[in-house]
Amino acid sequence: MLTAAGAAALATAGTDAVSQTLSPARRSSFPEGFRWGTATSAYQVEGAAQEDGRGPSIWDVFAREPGRIRDGSTGDVSVDHYHRYKEDVALMKSLGATTYRFSIAWPRVFPDGKGAANSKGLDFYDRLVDELLGAGIDPFATLYHWDLPQPLQANGGWESRDTAEAFGAYASYIAGKLSDRVRHIFTINEMSAFVELGYGVGVFAPGLKLEPTRLNQARHHAVLAHGLAVQAVRASGRPGTRVGPAENIAVVLPAIDTEENIKAAELATRELNAPYLTVMMEGRYTDAYLAREGAAAPRFTAQDLSTISSKVDFVGVNVYAPNAYVRASEAAPGFVELPLQASHPHMASPWLKVAPEALYWAPRHVARLWDAKDIFITENGASAADKPAADGMVYDLDRVMYLRNYLMHLQRATAEGIPVRGYFLWSLLDNFEWADGYATRFGLVHVDYATLKRTPKLSASFYREVIARNALA
Ligand code: FCB
């Protein structure tokens, strides 16, 4: 049994241990000037789908098709950010966030996808950007977060090279109008998600299941569009405007981190991202990808490859779940993917398998494979059940657990000198989670969908602390 003296000794020991943990040398700090922010996307938060001349996007059409969205919902109203953006910027400010990643709705600015611009559509982003800057928050804009103008889809969508060209023109217009205040531009959010799920598996808009030849061409047009947008921002943006992708790379983890397995994980990262980040960074499709696709491989020119690999200023990566755990193999291709156990933990979304070390390995692989000098974590976050407690608060301890563990690995990455410059937590608010509708919540701030009332969750307090300390402990 513990005596009073013993308890006192323990308490003192505890105090020493705590003060040691909190001594500056041992704090898990992030680099000075590290940028902390949140992320959202236009279709998921704005609402106002028919306002101020906005044209329809493929998601407006898709969400209306019976059975496409789990709860039968649409983004027509969503969380009404279009009208409540001032309140939402105030929420960001109360977190202490210094950056915000939002997306511009292409069909607000070009209702037909190309041709005449709708100035009222752009006005919204002007107002938003000014509000952010007034709150001391640096705006980072994404040009494409999946809401393709429907008229372009009617003309073949990403299967058509015209879409890539139209995207370049739209990028040029936005850079010309906003780069006096928006100094960081992301081209395309998660090509591998919207192309594979929208044109391959068919569970995202426009709901197609293309055969390999056509799917490969859509992939190619997406990376081409990225390259054209990089060039357009350089040509039309103010000098010093920085541009890069926001890609959800296939994240490959070494099953156990031996030298051999780490090498295998790097090799696998290059191969599993072959049609997306690899060709963007290297200007060539890997031999293995071309061989695997054979006659179905994309048709391209040398000029395309040089456009696709236009030099970027930074690489944005969205990191949630592991795509593969690998170990080294003597046999080609040099790695073996290991199966996940059915018991592997996941968050509320079944796809969101928990692997905190993903936030260490993803930027490390990008830095090592492609010598990226500036990396942003453009998305990371977790879905949770988020049921308000009797006092009305949401104690999302599972999300806090997820964030704490992922951020520990990000801190480790920065401490080792991996050049991660900022982190955007997905998401500021609960919102329209694509095919899952509104049932799946990712926000730091709870939204009551009946009243649209915003209530910060426990995770918002957690994030505020991390930002204030620029450290985890
Ligand atoms: C990413 C998307 C983002 C959001 C999160 C949960 O794949 O970019 O819009 O849906 O997942």
XYZ file of C-alpha atoms and ligand atoms in Angstrom:
484
model
C 0.000 0.000 0.000
C 1.255 3.475 -0.782
C 2.225 5.465 2.332
C 1.793 9.216 2.580
C 5.564 9.663 2.276
C 5.649 7.377 -0.724
C 2.833 9.276 -2.341
C 4.639 12.570 -1.717
C 7.838 11.156 -3.252
C 5.920 9.942 -6.257
C 4.244 13.307 -6.648
C 7.613 15.055 -6.598
C 9.049 12.593 -9.075
C 6.005 13.235 -11.201
C 6.552 16.963 -11.087
C 10.162 16.562 -12.129
C 9.155 14.338 -14.966
C 6.547 16.822 -16.094
C 8.869 19.790 -15.942
C 11.422 17.824 -17.920
C 8.848 16.986 -20.532
C 7.905 20.626 -20.796
C 11.450 21.945 -20.895
C 11.985 23.667 -24.238
C 14.527 21.138 -25.467
C 12.055 18.295 -25.116
C 8.924 19.931 -26.419
C 7.703 18.436 -29.629
C 7.850 21.695 -31.516
C 7.231 22.350 -35.163
C 9.609 24.634 -37.084
C 9.231 28.344 -36.597
C 6.821 29.815 -39.126
C 5.063 26.479 -39.678
C 1.661 27.250 -41.199
C -1.448 25.887 -39.564
C -4.792 25.930 -41.301
C -7.985 24.147 -42.162
C -9.342 23.049 -45.530
C -12.735 22.919 -47.241
C -13.994 22.692 -50.814
C -16.595 24.689 -52.702
C -19.236 22.068 -53.431
C -18.953 20.606 -49.949
C -19.620 23.830 -48.025
C -20.894 26.698 -50.149
C -24.503 25.867 -50.985
C -26.083 28.722 -53.011
C -26.035 26.334 -55.933
C -28.255 28.452 -58.140
C -27.168 31.870 -56.981
C -25.447 34.761 -58.749
C -25.236 32.989 -62.081
C -23.511 29.792 -60.974
C -23.866 27.048 -63.581
C -24.447 23.378 -62.758
C -21.530 21.080 -62.009
C -21.295 17.324 -62.439
C -21.957 16.966 -58.709
C -25.279 18.844 -58.958
C -26.347 16.384 -61.619
C -24.908 13.277 -59.974
C -26.396 14.034 -56.546
C -29.844 14.173 -58.145
C -29.552 10.682 -59.594
C -31.422 8.248 -57.332
C -29.202 6.059 -55.178
C -25.969 7.942 -55.778
C -25.706 9.700 -52.380
C -26.179 7.648 -49.242
C -28.766 9.952 -47.639
C -30.193 11.259 -50.901
C -28.815 14.730 -50.179
C -27.218 17.373 -52.419
C -24.915 20.354 -51.945
C -27.691 22.832 -52.791
C -27.588 24.415 -49.331
C -24.903 22.426 -47.545
C -23.603 24.548 -44.644
C -24.397 27.773 -46.497
C -20.825 29.021 -46.348
C -21.610 31.273 -49.328
C -23.673 33.464 -47.013
C -22.008 32.650 -43.696
C -18.372 32.993 -44.717
C -17.785 35.846 -42.265
C -18.839 33.678 -39.341
C -16.663 30.871 -40.695
C -13.619 33.103 -41.033
C -14.195 34.225 -37.441
C -14.167 30.542 -36.419
C -10.808 30.083 -38.159
C -9.472 33.129 -36.413
C -10.598 31.808 -33.049
C -8.527 28.674 -33.738
C -5.486 30.851 -34.288
C -5.136 29.466 -37.814
C -2.814 31.409 -40.075
C -3.858 29.866 -43.390
C -6.989 28.536 -45.055
C -7.292 26.240 -48.034
C -10.540 26.647 -49.981
C -11.518 25.806 -53.533
C -12.968 27.964 -56.239
C -16.072 26.622 -57.959
C -15.213 26.606 -61.652
C -18.945 26.761 -62.610
C -19.432 29.902 -60.530
C -16.782 31.714 -62.512
C -17.361 30.064 -65.895
C -20.915 28.676 -65.906
C -20.236 27.021 -69.274
C -16.738 25.962 -68.327
C -15.244 28.365 -70.840
C -16.182 31.464 -72.785
C -17.691 34.357 -70.877
C -16.776 34.762 -67.207
C -19.480 35.469 -64.624
C -18.145 38.362 -62.605
C -20.632 37.818 -59.787
C -19.155 34.352 -59.279
C -15.675 35.752 -58.870
C -16.992 38.457 -56.536
C -17.684 35.858 -53.869
C -14.017 34.819 -53.798
C -12.973 38.459 -53.732
C -15.089 38.985 -50.640
C -13.836 35.789 -49.020
C -10.182 36.586 -49.691
C -10.553 40.096 -48.288
C -12.283 38.765 -45.197
C -9.475 36.237 -44.663
C -6.734 38.791 -45.080
C -8.555 41.120 -42.693
C -8.463 38.309 -40.116
C -4.736 37.724 -40.649
C -5.319 34.447 -42.512
C -3.353 33.681 -45.680
C -5.648 32.324 -48.434
C -4.494 29.229 -50.347
C -6.848 28.543 -53.281
C -7.487 25.242 -55.045
C -8.653 25.607 -58.639
C -10.387 22.261 -58.993
C -11.990 20.236 -56.239
C -14.119 18.007 -58.472
C -16.996 20.320 -59.450
C -16.561 20.198 -63.230
C -18.978 22.469 -65.117
C -21.674 20.176 -66.496
C -21.444 21.584 -70.058
C -17.854 20.308 -70.201
C -18.976 16.868 -69.087
C -21.592 16.914 -71.835
C -18.648 17.409 -74.169
C -16.719 14.386 -72.841
C -15.482 15.709 -69.481
C -12.001 14.517 -68.567
C -12.054 12.130 -71.515
C -11.701 15.167 -73.720
C -8.492 17.076 -74.194
C -10.618 20.235 -74.493
C -11.355 20.007 -70.764
C -7.644 20.234 -69.972
C -7.335 23.247 -72.298
C -10.396 24.910 -70.724
C -8.889 24.324 -67.299
C -5.727 26.125 -68.366
C -7.784 29.122 -69.512
C -9.765 29.162 -66.255
C -6.506 28.961 -64.245
C -5.126 31.896 -66.189
C -8.233 33.970 -65.468
C -8.164 33.243 -61.731
C -4.432 33.905 -61.434
C -4.921 37.236 -63.182
C -7.740 38.262 -60.858
C -6.681 36.932 -57.461
C -2.893 36.569 -57.328
C -2.500 40.098 -55.999
C -3.786 38.610 -52.724
C -3.719 34.844 -53.146
C -0.056 33.885 -53.258
C -0.446 30.093 -53.220
C -2.513 28.203 -55.760
C -3.200 24.477 -55.851
C -4.099 23.192 -59.288
C -6.160 20.032 -58.822
C -7.299 18.258 -55.694
C -6.762 14.506 -55.627
C -6.647 13.475 -59.249
C -6.382 9.877 -58.262
C -9.640 10.152 -56.333
C -11.875 11.959 -58.790
C -10.563 10.129 -61.858
C -10.540 6.631 -60.375
C -13.794 6.970 -58.443
C -15.644 9.138 -60.970
C -14.521 7.563 -64.244
C -13.328 4.114 -63.155
C -15.373 2.784 -60.244
C -18.341 5.096 -60.837
C -19.167 5.996 -57.237
C -18.319 9.698 -57.676
C -19.578 12.122 -60.318
C -19.995 11.631 -63.205
C -20.557 7.976 -62.252
C -18.782 6.308 -65.181
C -17.082 2.943 -65.370
C -14.760 3.364 -68.309
C -12.771 0.577 -69.879
C -8.975 0.887 -69.518
C -8.180 2.755 -72.765
C -10.635 5.534 -72.035
C -9.781 5.615 -68.327
C -6.084 6.008 -69.077
C -6.841 8.887 -71.394
C -8.905 10.606 -68.677
C -5.964 10.153 -66.283
C -3.667 11.679 -68.855
C -5.922 14.690 -69.392
C -6.032 15.322 -65.633
C -2.242 15.521 -65.336
C -2.101 17.543 -68.539
C -4.624 19.992 -67.070
C -2.430 20.313 -63.998
C 0.585 21.173 -66.174
C -1.361 23.666 -68.256
C -2.574 25.333 -65.073
C 0.967 25.585 -63.686
C 2.014 27.342 -66.892
C -1.065 29.578 -66.841
C -0.418 30.702 -63.265
C 3.182 31.513 -64.178
C 2.063 33.473 -67.219
C -0.867 35.380 -65.700
C -0.118 35.534 -61.976
C 1.837 38.240 -60.222
C 5.544 37.408 -60.011
C 6.192 35.118 -57.077
C 2.781 33.426 -57.142
C 3.452 29.865 -56.044
C 1.711 26.902 -57.595
C 1.595 23.136 -57.084
C -0.714 20.115 -56.823
C -2.752 18.778 -53.891
C -2.575 15.068 -54.543
C -3.676 12.157 -52.409
C -0.676 10.075 -53.252
C -0.854 6.386 -52.657
C 0.831 6.272 -49.247
C 3.122 3.289 -48.854
C 4.465 2.264 -45.468
C 7.325 -0.093 -44.696
C 5.760 -2.942 -42.716
C 8.726 -2.783 -40.341
C 11.170 -0.003 -40.973
C 14.316 -1.819 -41.989
C 16.557 -0.241 -44.641
C 15.363 -2.777 -47.243
C 11.699 -2.227 -46.514
C 12.092 1.548 -46.631
C 13.683 1.247 -50.071
C 10.855 -1.047 -51.121
C 8.314 1.502 -49.894
C 9.974 4.245 -51.954
C 9.983 2.021 -55.021
C 6.330 1.193 -54.492
C 5.441 4.869 -53.980
C 6.878 5.634 -57.405
C 5.012 2.790 -59.083
C 1.660 3.158 -57.340
C 1.580 6.861 -58.238
C 2.779 6.327 -61.827
C -0.147 7.957 -63.688
C -0.312 10.918 -61.287
C 2.406 12.424 -59.084
C 5.215 10.361 -60.613
C 4.641 11.623 -64.146
C 4.104 15.147 -62.814
C 7.457 15.098 -61.045
C 9.474 13.067 -63.561
C 7.961 13.890 -66.941
C 7.639 10.237 -67.873
C 5.318 7.351 -67.287
C 7.134 4.490 -65.622
C 8.022 1.512 -67.823
C 6.063 -0.771 -65.537
C 2.905 1.344 -65.875
C 3.150 1.476 -69.670
C 3.863 -2.249 -69.853
C 0.998 -3.096 -67.536
C -1.506 -1.025 -69.520
C -0.166 -2.260 -72.873
C -2.456 -1.302 -75.739
C -4.677 0.594 -73.294
C -1.862 2.960 -72.244
C -2.577 6.676 -72.725
C -1.744 8.375 -76.017
C 0.549 11.317 -75.468
C 3.246 13.441 -77.048
C 6.680 14.449 -75.768
C 5.286 17.971 -75.511
C 2.505 16.699 -73.216
C 5.071 15.170 -70.895
C 7.026 18.358 -70.661
C 3.830 20.338 -69.913
C 2.750 17.817 -67.279
C 6.099 18.084 -65.527
C 6.235 21.889 -65.519
C 8.207 22.798 -62.449
C 6.057 23.255 -59.344
C 6.873 25.444 -56.350
C 5.655 22.949 -53.785
C 4.003 19.570 -53.513
C 0.744 19.305 -51.580
C -0.201 15.876 -50.290
C -3.469 14.766 -48.738
C -2.821 12.018 -46.216
C -5.477 9.956 -44.474
C -5.067 6.201 -44.662
C -2.308 3.855 -45.776
C -2.650 2.499 -49.313
C -0.195 -0.295 -48.778
C 2.199 -1.798 -46.273
C 5.129 -3.397 -48.064
C 8.178 -5.461 -47.434
C 11.205 -5.827 -49.663
C 11.434 -8.622 -52.188
C 14.294 -9.967 -54.295
C 11.881 -10.536 -57.147
C 10.518 -7.802 -59.413
C 9.066 -5.261 -58.744
C 11.136 -5.269 -55.540
C 8.282 -5.031 -53.070
C 5.407 -7.149 -51.828
C 2.176 -5.638 -50.536
C 0.953 -7.187 -47.309
C -2.748 -7.698 -46.684
C -4.464 -5.776 -43.881
C -6.158 -7.729 -41.129
C -9.912 -7.353 -40.807
C -9.202 -6.036 -37.308
C -7.105 -3.099 -38.546
C -8.619 -0.064 -36.767
C -10.490 2.545 -38.753
C -12.329 5.768 -38.033
C -16.052 6.278 -38.722
C -15.450 5.864 -42.469
C -14.490 2.252 -43.131
C -11.866 3.370 -45.675
C -10.129 5.525 -43.088
C -7.749 2.915 -41.692
C -5.604 4.348 -38.932
C -1.864 4.598 -39.612
C -0.393 7.654 -37.864
C 3.031 6.990 -39.367
C 1.555 7.792 -42.787
C 2.124 11.445 -41.909
C 5.819 10.717 -41.541
C 6.369 8.484 -44.544
C 4.292 10.326 -47.137
C 6.265 13.596 -47.046
C 9.525 11.715 -46.557
C 8.988 9.647 -49.695
C 8.056 12.762 -51.676
C 11.166 14.581 -50.467
C 13.463 11.626 -51.131
C 12.065 10.477 -54.456
C 11.575 13.846 -56.099
C 13.730 16.198 -54.087
C 10.701 18.330 -53.174
C 11.935 21.383 -51.294
C 8.555 22.549 -50.009
C 5.764 20.219 -49.001
C 2.345 21.002 -47.590
C 0.006 18.519 -45.967
C -3.019 19.811 -47.852
C -5.493 17.542 -46.041
C -5.538 15.259 -43.033
C -8.373 14.591 -40.632
C -10.892 12.055 -39.462
C -14.550 11.184 -39.557
C -16.193 10.447 -36.218
C -19.703 9.707 -34.973
C -19.891 13.125 -33.252
C -23.023 12.785 -31.192
C -23.567 15.875 -29.021
C -23.494 15.115 -25.277
C -26.243 16.149 -22.849
C -24.601 19.569 -22.469
C -24.708 20.076 -26.222
C -20.944 19.738 -26.676
C -19.267 17.230 -28.979
C -16.478 15.415 -27.147
C -14.811 13.876 -30.155
C -12.043 12.174 -28.242
C -11.507 9.680 -31.038
C -10.751 12.486 -33.514
C -8.406 14.070 -30.958
C -6.647 10.717 -30.584
C -6.300 10.420 -34.345
C -4.961 13.953 -34.752
C -2.547 13.728 -31.841
C -1.003 10.552 -33.172
C -0.783 11.657 -36.791
C 0.690 15.003 -35.779
C 3.340 13.292 -33.662
C 4.604 11.656 -36.813
C 4.467 14.898 -38.737
C 6.480 16.545 -35.999
C 9.017 13.747 -36.285
C 9.251 14.403 -40.018
C 9.926 18.117 -39.532
C 12.420 17.415 -36.731
C 14.355 15.243 -39.184
C 14.456 18.082 -41.674
C 11.809 16.853 -44.107
C 10.655 20.154 -45.615
C 6.986 20.230 -44.596
C 5.928 23.877 -44.378
C 2.321 23.655 -43.305
C -0.681 21.518 -42.429
C -4.327 21.945 -43.425
C -6.745 20.019 -41.273
C -9.766 18.571 -43.058
C -12.112 20.075 -42.232
C -13.132 23.333 -40.625
C -16.802 22.346 -40.639
C -18.931 19.262 -40.989
C -20.006 19.233 -44.633
C -21.286 17.298 -47.640
C -19.026 14.251 -47.725
C -19.587 13.320 -51.387
C -21.328 9.959 -51.847
C -21.673 9.637 -48.053
C -23.810 12.785 -47.875
C -24.105 14.500 -44.500
C -23.973 11.436 -42.268
C -20.181 11.364 -42.244
C -18.733 14.258 -40.267
C -15.157 15.506 -40.611
C -15.389 18.962 -39.007
C -13.607 20.563 -36.082
C -16.841 22.510 -35.844
C -20.133 20.682 -35.544
C -22.957 21.840 -37.789
C -26.582 21.244 -36.875
C -27.986 20.672 -40.343
C -31.497 21.773 -39.329
C -30.421 25.209 -38.072
C -26.897 25.465 -39.547
C -25.685 26.424 -36.092
C -21.923 25.977 -35.692
C -20.494 24.579 -32.433
C -16.754 23.938 -32.067
C -15.986 20.382 -30.940
C -13.355 19.280 -28.445
C -10.983 18.744 -31.390
C -11.205 22.472 -32.148
C -9.856 23.184 -28.651
C -7.153 20.591 -29.186
C -6.120 22.162 -32.490
C -6.158 25.653 -30.973
C -3.659 24.461 -28.341
C -1.384 22.882 -30.927
C -1.400 26.068 -33.004
C -0.800 28.314 -29.994
C 2.187 26.238 -28.859
C 3.377 25.321 -32.349
C 3.986 22.020 -30.636
C 2.182 18.959 -29.434
C 3.222 19.055 -25.809
C -10.649 13.804 -49.477
C -11.324 14.910 -50.256
C -12.115 15.858 -49.391
C -12.863 15.125 -48.297
C -11.932 14.224 -47.536
C -12.578 13.500 -46.400
O -10.459 12.721 -50.304
O -10.359 15.669 -50.966
O -12.970 16.588 -50.237
O -13.937 14.464 -48.817
O -11.365 13.294 -48.406
